[in-house]
Amino acid sequence: MELIDGNQAATALIAELKAEVATFTGRKPCLALVRVGEDPASVSYVKKKEKTAAEIGVTSRIILPPVTITQEELFALIDSLNADATVDGILVQSPLPKHIDEVAVFRRVSPDKDVDGFNTINLGKIAQEDDTGFVSCTPAGIMELLARSGTDLKGKHVVVLGRSLIVGKPIALLALQKRAGANGTVTICHSGTANLPTLTRQADVLIAAIGRAEFVTADMVKPGVVVIDVGINRVPDSSKKTGYRLTGDVHFPSVAPLCAKITPVPGGVGPMTVAMLMKNTIKAFHLRSTH
Ligand code: NDP
């Protein structure tokens, strides 16, 4: 079994991006990070994004509206960032409070600053195999990890667990694209899927993104499978200082011995997501003509 090391891949990519930004003589790329409220996971994700941006030389602008912000006020904030010539990329950290329509917020971000890739235009560009858009960071990170670990999806049965806009649907479309490294035959499973283990056992590559701790067990995979575990779940653990441990959607101890390759949690897809956000921000900087 080979461990697909997301930390190592992300470190390599971050070094490449840092070297690229160092060549920019004028203004540096700028990423606006909008975090509504104090959701603990969001606090740590935004901190990590800010830290990685600083490491690369990308300027970050942190905006922290209160949890009580209205939809209209959030729209107005996004409009002002859309219009701000010094901002290249905008990320609105998910999840948003219940009273806010998250998809409407994603749509409000200008497609050319949508470094999270959730705007309708950018999601559509994945379907059209148009490289001028932004691919959402987690799916883009998964494709990068597969490529860097020498996993070609051509001719493989790729089974995706989950159909969210953020992970499941875009990764399924990317795996399906008719291009080098992709060209997979894709099955997408969700909560309405019947006989799910029968399908997962057919997977040559299994991508688990359902948000259920250790859901995928040894009896659900075939030997020699490549497993990408996207899940980040907090499981109560009194032996930890934080009171919880992080686990994926895959029961690592029993599944890993059966795998040709597998990503760990933490240290797999997560670090790549942040690195791809920086890659998208630099792409946005290049695509805009204001610097
Ligand atoms: P969502 O909750 O938006 O989507 C979960 C999907 O899984 C849905 O399509 C749902 O089906 C499906 N699902 C849930 N339970 C089952 C089940 N028992 N059987 C089959 N399908 C099921 O989650 P996200 O896609 O946003 O995230 C998934 C996981 O990935 C989470 O743990 C999240 O924390 C993690 N994540 C990690 C990232 C990273 O950087 N590593 C980034 C983003 C997410 P239905 O559509 O029918 O409801």
Tab-separated table of C-alpha atoms and ligand atoms in Angstrom:
chain	number	residue	atom	x	y	z
A	1	MET	CA	0.000	0.000	0.000
A	2	GLU	CA	1.262	3.455	-0.952
A	3	LEU	CA	0.259	6.489	1.046
A	4	ILE	CA	-0.633	9.495	-1.130
A	5	ASP	CA	0.997	12.263	0.869
A	6	GLY	CA	-1.037	15.450	0.483
A	7	ASN	CA	1.309	17.443	2.694
A	8	GLN	CA	4.250	16.613	0.479
A	9	ALA	CA	2.348	17.395	-2.746
A	10	ALA	CA	1.014	20.655	-1.298
A	11	THR	CA	4.490	21.694	-0.100
A	12	ALA	CA	5.868	21.116	-3.609
A	13	LEU	CA	3.037	23.094	-5.221
A	14	ILE	CA	3.328	25.936	-2.683
A	15	ALA	CA	7.081	26.180	-3.417
A	16	GLU	CA	6.310	26.401	-7.163
A	17	LEU	CA	3.718	29.135	-6.580
A	18	LYS	CA	6.027	31.058	-4.231
A	19	ALA	CA	8.754	31.034	-6.874
A	20	GLU	CA	6.245	32.311	-9.449
A	21	VAL	CA	4.960	35.147	-7.229
A	22	ALA	CA	8.538	36.181	-6.472
A	23	THR	CA	8.905	37.078	-10.152
A	24	PHE	CA	5.991	39.583	-10.022
A	25	THR	CA	7.503	43.044	-9.858
A	26	GLY	CA	4.427	45.187	-9.209
A	27	ARG	CA	1.351	44.535	-7.099
A	28	LYS	CA	1.032	41.036	-5.613
A	29	PRO	CA	-2.085	38.883	-6.102
A	30	CYS	CA	-4.751	39.641	-3.488
A	31	LEU	CA	-7.262	37.197	-2.028
A	32	ALA	CA	-10.277	38.430	-0.052
A	33	LEU	CA	-11.384	35.903	2.570
A	34	VAL	CA	-14.885	36.458	3.913
A	35	ARG	CA	-15.760	34.523	7.068
A	36	VAL	CA	-19.235	35.031	8.483
A	37	GLY	CA	-19.513	34.330	12.228
A	38	GLU	CA	-17.254	32.230	14.410
A	39	ASP	CA	-17.837	28.627	13.304
A	40	PRO	CA	-14.743	26.893	14.807
A	41	ALA	CA	-13.912	24.836	11.691
A	42	SER	CA	-14.249	27.952	9.496
A	43	VAL	CA	-12.000	29.930	11.868
A	44	SER	CA	-9.243	27.313	11.473
A	45	TYR	CA	-9.718	26.959	7.673
A	46	VAL	CA	-9.492	30.732	7.112
A	47	LYS	CA	-6.421	30.955	9.368
A	48	LYS	CA	-4.743	28.217	7.348
A	49	LYS	CA	-5.597	29.987	4.057
A	50	GLU	CA	-4.243	33.294	5.396
A	51	LYS	CA	-1.023	31.609	6.541
A	52	THR	CA	-0.475	29.831	3.212
A	53	ALA	CA	-1.149	33.050	1.283
A	54	ALA	CA	1.496	34.847	3.371
A	55	GLU	CA	3.960	32.032	2.742
A	56	ILE	CA	3.536	32.376	-1.027
A	57	GLY	CA	3.504	36.177	-1.111
A	58	VAL	CA	-0.214	36.483	-1.884
A	59	THR	CA	-1.822	39.378	-0.009
A	60	SER	CA	-4.905	38.365	1.947
A	61	ARG	CA	-7.684	40.636	3.061
A	62	ILE	CA	-9.727	39.141	5.881
A	63	ILE	CA	-13.320	40.330	6.254
A	64	LEU	CA	-15.270	39.071	9.271
A	65	PRO	CA	-18.935	40.047	9.163
A	66	PRO	CA	-21.055	39.081	12.188
A	67	VAL	CA	-23.285	35.992	12.062
A	68	THR	CA	-26.274	38.369	12.005
A	69	ILE	CA	-25.355	39.826	8.596
A	70	THR	CA	-28.327	39.803	6.227
A	71	GLN	CA	-28.282	38.327	2.750
A	72	GLU	CA	-28.545	41.826	1.229
A	73	GLU	CA	-25.645	43.126	3.346
A	74	LEU	CA	-23.512	40.150	2.320
A	75	PHE	CA	-24.424	40.754	-1.341
A	76	ALA	CA	-23.376	44.412	-0.933
A	77	LEU	CA	-20.044	43.323	0.566
A	78	ILE	CA	-19.430	40.899	-2.320
A	79	ASP	CA	-20.409	43.589	-4.851
A	80	SER	CA	-17.834	45.949	-3.355
A	81	LEU	CA	-15.127	43.258	-3.575
A	82	ASN	CA	-16.188	42.444	-7.155
A	83	ALA	CA	-15.702	46.122	-8.019
A	84	ASP	CA	-12.397	46.510	-6.164
A	85	ALA	CA	-9.558	46.532	-8.706
A	86	THR	CA	-7.009	45.542	-6.056
A	87	VAL	CA	-8.808	42.262	-5.276
A	88	ASP	CA	-8.098	39.287	-7.571
A	89	GLY	CA	-9.894	36.464	-5.797
A	90	ILE	CA	-12.852	36.235	-3.421
A	91	LEU	CA	-13.602	33.327	-1.130
A	92	VAL	CA	-16.717	33.206	1.040
A	93	GLN	CA	-16.077	30.502	3.620
A	94	SER	CA	-18.743	27.808	3.750
A	95	PRO	CA	-20.897	26.959	5.684
A	96	LEU	CA	-22.884	30.168	5.928
A	97	PRO	CA	-25.567	30.750	8.586
A	98	LYS	CA	-28.928	29.105	7.883
A	99	HIS	CA	-30.702	32.402	7.032
A	100	ILE	CA	-28.384	32.961	4.054
A	101	ASP	CA	-28.853	31.266	0.690
A	102	GLU	CA	-25.357	29.879	0.118
A	103	VAL	CA	-25.759	29.116	-3.589
A	104	ALA	CA	-27.074	32.666	-4.201
A	105	VAL	CA	-23.931	33.985	-2.495
A	106	PHE	CA	-21.706	31.780	-4.671
A	107	ARG	CA	-23.525	33.140	-7.738
A	108	ARG	CA	-22.972	36.718	-6.589
A	109	VAL	CA	-19.166	36.418	-6.692
A	110	SER	CA	-17.943	37.658	-10.061
A	111	PRO	CA	-16.929	34.628	-12.197
A	112	ASP	CA	-13.494	36.155	-12.875
A	113	LYS	CA	-12.782	36.439	-9.117
A	114	ASP	CA	-14.478	33.174	-8.159
A	115	VAL	CA	-11.335	31.337	-7.014
A	116	ASP	CA	-13.512	28.856	-5.095
A	117	GLY	CA	-15.097	27.825	-8.397
A	118	PHE	CA	-18.712	27.676	-7.149
A	119	ASN	CA	-20.221	30.278	-9.484
A	120	THR	CA	-22.607	28.864	-12.104
A	121	ILE	CA	-20.302	29.974	-14.929
A	122	ASN	CA	-17.265	28.187	-13.512
A	123	LEU	CA	-19.186	25.006	-12.720
A	124	GLY	CA	-20.533	25.114	-16.305
A	125	LYS	CA	-17.030	25.500	-17.697
A	126	ILE	CA	-16.045	22.181	-16.105
A	127	ALA	CA	-18.889	20.514	-18.005
A	128	GLN	CA	-17.757	22.247	-21.213
A	129	GLU	CA	-14.094	21.333	-20.561
A	130	ASP	CA	-13.231	25.029	-20.877
A	131	ASP	CA	-9.967	25.796	-19.046
A	132	THR	CA	-10.547	29.550	-18.782
A	133	GLY	CA	-12.588	29.154	-15.589
A	134	PHE	CA	-11.802	28.181	-12.005
A	135	VAL	CA	-12.170	24.595	-10.830
A	136	SER	CA	-13.257	24.372	-7.204
A	137	CYS	CA	-10.267	23.770	-4.991
A	138	THR	CA	-10.996	20.368	-3.445
A	139	PRO	CA	-11.796	18.605	-6.753
A	140	ALA	CA	-8.855	20.368	-8.416
A	141	GLY	CA	-6.640	19.211	-5.539
A	142	ILE	CA	-7.843	15.627	-5.934
A	143	MET	CA	-6.969	15.631	-9.663
A	144	GLU	CA	-3.559	17.105	-8.849
A	145	LEU	CA	-2.949	14.439	-6.173
A	146	LEU	CA	-3.951	11.679	-8.590
A	147	ALA	CA	-1.626	13.085	-11.257
A	148	ARG	CA	1.291	13.571	-8.870
A	149	SER	CA	0.853	10.012	-7.541
A	150	GLY	CA	0.872	8.600	-11.083
A	151	THR	CA	-2.780	7.498	-11.115
A	152	ASP	CA	-4.291	7.732	-14.597
A	153	LEU	CA	-8.099	7.432	-14.598
A	154	LYS	CA	-8.300	6.314	-18.229
A	155	GLY	CA	-10.209	3.052	-18.458
A	156	LYS	CA	-10.812	3.018	-14.692
A	157	HIS	CA	-14.142	2.758	-12.930
A	158	VAL	CA	-14.252	5.819	-10.679
A	159	VAL	CA	-16.917	5.673	-7.976
A	160	VAL	CA	-17.699	8.984	-6.258
A	161	LEU	CA	-19.538	8.899	-2.923
A	162	GLY	CA	-21.441	12.194	-2.579
A	163	ARG	CA	-23.009	14.624	-5.042
A	164	SER	CA	-22.417	18.013	-3.420
A	165	LEU	CA	-21.691	21.089	-5.531
A	166	ILE	CA	-18.453	21.534	-3.614
A	167	VAL	CA	-16.947	18.081	-4.105
A	168	GLY	CA	-19.045	15.235	-5.514
A	169	LYS	CA	-20.431	16.747	-8.723
A	170	PRO	CA	-17.323	18.649	-9.851
A	171	ILE	CA	-14.909	15.771	-9.149
A	172	ALA	CA	-17.209	13.410	-11.078
A	173	LEU	CA	-17.186	15.827	-14.058
A	174	LEU	CA	-13.402	16.240	-13.891
A	175	ALA	CA	-12.818	12.487	-13.771
A	176	LEU	CA	-15.117	12.142	-16.795
A	177	GLN	CA	-13.394	14.777	-18.951
A	178	LYS	CA	-11.911	13.589	-22.217
A	179	ARG	CA	-8.323	14.546	-21.477
A	180	ALA	CA	-5.028	13.133	-20.267
A	181	GLY	CA	-5.175	11.807	-16.710
A	182	ALA	CA	-8.993	11.738	-16.727
A	183	ASN	CA	-11.239	9.760	-19.125
A	184	GLY	CA	-12.640	7.663	-16.290
A	185	THR	CA	-15.958	5.798	-16.278
A	186	VAL	CA	-17.816	7.446	-13.447
A	187	THR	CA	-20.538	6.336	-11.047
A	188	ILE	CA	-21.907	8.820	-8.518
A	189	CYS	CA	-23.533	7.529	-5.317
A	190	HIS	CA	-25.668	9.469	-2.826
A	191	SER	CA	-28.144	8.898	-0.023
A	192	GLY	CA	-30.721	7.528	-2.469
A	193	THR	CA	-28.371	4.937	-3.987
A	194	ALA	CA	-29.469	1.318	-3.637
A	195	ASN	CA	-26.910	-1.455	-3.030
A	196	LEU	CA	-24.120	1.040	-2.412
A	197	PRO	CA	-21.496	-1.550	-1.314
A	198	THR	CA	-22.054	-3.483	-4.571
A	199	LEU	CA	-21.094	-0.327	-6.481
A	200	THR	CA	-18.165	0.665	-4.280
A	201	ARG	CA	-16.732	-2.860	-4.614
A	202	GLN	CA	-16.514	-2.272	-8.381
A	203	ALA	CA	-14.405	0.848	-7.964
A	204	ASP	CA	-10.852	0.976	-9.289
A	205	VAL	CA	-10.718	4.470	-7.800
A	206	LEU	CA	-13.024	5.353	-4.915
A	207	ILE	CA	-13.527	9.006	-3.957
A	208	ALA	CA	-15.372	9.316	-0.654
A	209	ALA	CA	-16.990	12.695	0.072
A	210	ILE	CA	-20.070	12.142	2.198
A	211	GLY	CA	-19.174	13.559	5.613
A	212	ARG	CA	-19.826	10.327	7.549
A	213	ALA	CA	-16.951	9.279	9.801
A	214	GLU	CA	-15.340	5.965	8.760
A	215	PHE	CA	-18.357	5.032	6.585
A	216	VAL	CA	-16.353	3.031	4.027
A	217	THR	CA	-15.275	-0.269	5.536
A	218	ALA	CA	-13.086	-3.113	4.264
A	219	ASP	CA	-16.045	-5.129	2.935
A	220	MET	CA	-16.950	-2.198	0.627
A	221	VAL	CA	-13.756	-2.123	-1.447
A	222	LYS	CA	-11.914	-4.483	-3.740
A	223	PRO	CA	-8.223	-5.253	-3.267
A	224	GLY	CA	-5.950	-2.971	-5.282
A	225	VAL	CA	-8.302	0.033	-5.176
A	226	VAL	CA	-7.036	3.626	-5.066
A	227	VAL	CA	-8.919	5.510	-2.329
A	228	ILE	CA	-9.218	9.273	-2.052
A	229	ASP	CA	-10.744	10.150	1.305
A	230	VAL	CA	-12.143	13.680	1.202
A	231	GLY	CA	-14.041	13.512	4.502
A	232	ILE	CA	-13.052	15.637	7.461
A	233	ASN	CA	-15.083	14.567	10.473
A	234	ARG	CA	-14.675	15.435	14.129
A	235	VAL	CA	-15.157	12.395	16.338
A	236	PRO	CA	-15.325	12.921	20.132
A	237	ASP	CA	-12.102	11.675	21.749
A	238	SER	CA	-11.457	12.403	25.415
A	239	SER	CA	-7.771	11.461	25.049
A	240	LYS	CA	-7.207	14.543	22.849
A	241	LYS	CA	-6.632	18.037	24.211
A	242	THR	CA	-9.240	19.367	21.790
A	243	GLY	CA	-11.758	16.717	22.861
A	244	TYR	CA	-11.994	15.318	19.318
A	245	ARG	CA	-9.964	13.597	16.635
A	246	LEU	CA	-10.187	14.096	12.887
A	247	THR	CA	-11.179	11.190	10.726
A	248	GLY	CA	-12.111	10.690	7.109
A	249	ASP	CA	-15.096	9.006	5.476
A	250	VAL	CA	-13.028	5.828	5.207
A	251	HIS	CA	-12.182	3.420	8.043
A	252	PHE	CA	-8.461	3.747	7.420
A	253	PRO	CA	-7.142	0.883	9.620
A	254	SER	CA	-9.191	-1.801	7.855
A	255	VAL	CA	-9.322	-0.331	4.320
A	256	ALA	CA	-5.709	0.843	3.872
A	257	PRO	CA	-4.144	-2.665	3.815
A	258	LEU	CA	-6.364	-3.540	0.813
A	259	CYS	CA	-5.461	-0.439	-1.196
A	260	ALA	CA	-2.888	0.131	-3.909
A	261	LYS	CA	-2.891	3.770	-2.785
A	262	ILE	CA	-4.824	5.804	-0.227
A	263	THR	CA	-4.880	9.355	1.130
A	264	PRO	CA	-4.680	9.775	4.911
A	265	VAL	CA	-6.866	12.133	6.982
A	266	PRO	CA	-5.482	14.525	7.978
A	267	GLY	CA	-2.644	15.084	5.513
A	268	GLY	CA	-4.342	14.014	2.281
A	269	VAL	CA	-6.844	16.079	0.326
A	270	GLY	CA	-7.046	18.914	2.905
A	271	PRO	CA	-3.600	20.479	2.333
A	272	MET	CA	-4.080	20.269	-1.446
A	273	THR	CA	-7.356	22.203	-1.216
A	274	VAL	CA	-5.563	25.207	0.279
A	275	ALA	CA	-2.694	24.998	-2.226
A	276	MET	CA	-5.165	24.924	-5.156
A	277	LEU	CA	-6.901	28.018	-3.773
A	278	MET	CA	-3.588	29.850	-4.067
A	279	LYS	CA	-3.077	28.472	-7.583
A	280	ASN	CA	-6.532	29.775	-8.560
A	281	THR	CA	-5.801	33.183	-6.997
A	282	ILE	CA	-2.637	33.508	-9.071
A	283	LYS	CA	-4.591	32.430	-12.158
A	284	ALA	CA	-7.175	35.150	-11.412
A	285	PHE	CA	-4.352	37.673	-11.076
A	286	HIS	CA	-3.000	36.672	-14.501
A	287	LEU	CA	-6.429	36.718	-16.137
A	288	ARG	CA	-7.183	40.267	-14.968
A	289	SER	CA	-5.587	43.210	-16.709
A	290	THR	CA	-5.446	45.688	-13.845
A	291	HIS	CA	-1.910	45.070	-12.636
B	1	NDP	P1	-22.354	17.493	1.821
B	1	NDP	O1	-22.965	17.208	3.142
B	1	NDP	O2	-22.664	18.738	1.100
B	1	NDP	O3	-22.682	16.274	0.832
B	1	NDP	C1	-22.621	14.961	1.278
B	1	NDP	C2	-23.039	14.034	0.165
B	1	NDP	O4	-22.952	12.715	0.644
B	1	NDP	C3	-24.464	14.256	-0.308
B	1	NDP	O5	-24.523	14.137	-1.705
B	1	NDP	C4	-25.227	13.118	0.376
B	1	NDP	O6	-26.298	12.612	-0.373
B	1	NDP	C5	-24.172	12.033	0.444
B	1	NDP	N1	-24.417	11.117	1.562
B	1	NDP	C6	-24.567	11.442	2.861
B	1	NDP	N2	-24.782	10.319	3.585
B	1	NDP	C7	-24.755	9.294	2.728
B	1	NDP	C8	-24.925	7.889	2.865
B	1	NDP	N3	-25.150	7.323	4.056
B	1	NDP	N4	-24.845	7.134	1.751
B	1	NDP	C9	-24.612	7.679	0.548
B	1	NDP	N5	-24.444	9.007	0.350
B	1	NDP	C10	-24.525	9.802	1.426
B	1	NDP	O7	-20.789	17.345	2.063
B	1	NDP	P2	-19.524	17.944	1.253
B	1	NDP	O8	-19.476	17.379	-0.107
B	1	NDP	O9	-19.448	19.393	1.448
B	1	NDP	O10	-18.348	17.306	2.128
B	1	NDP	C11	-18.176	15.919	2.247
B	1	NDP	C12	-17.048	15.645	3.234
B	1	NDP	O11	-15.851	16.197	2.709
B	1	NDP	C13	-17.238	16.299	4.604
B	1	NDP	O12	-16.653	15.464	5.579
B	1	NDP	C14	-16.447	17.582	4.509
B	1	NDP	O13	-15.981	18.033	5.759
B	1	NDP	C15	-15.304	17.131	3.631
B	1	NDP	N6	-14.664	18.198	2.882
B	1	NDP	C16	-13.309	18.202	2.876
B	1	NDP	C17	-12.621	19.159	2.163
B	1	NDP	C18	-11.151	19.092	2.158
B	1	NDP	O14	-10.506	20.072	1.859
B	1	NDP	N7	-10.558	17.939	2.448
B	1	NDP	C19	-13.318	20.232	1.454
B	1	NDP	C20	-14.771	20.075	1.426
B	1	NDP	C21	-15.389	19.105	2.147
B	1	NDP	P3	-27.616	13.498	-0.742
B	1	NDP	O15	-27.166	14.411	-1.853
B	1	NDP	O16	-28.576	12.487	-1.194
B	1	NDP	O17	-27.983	14.219	0.507
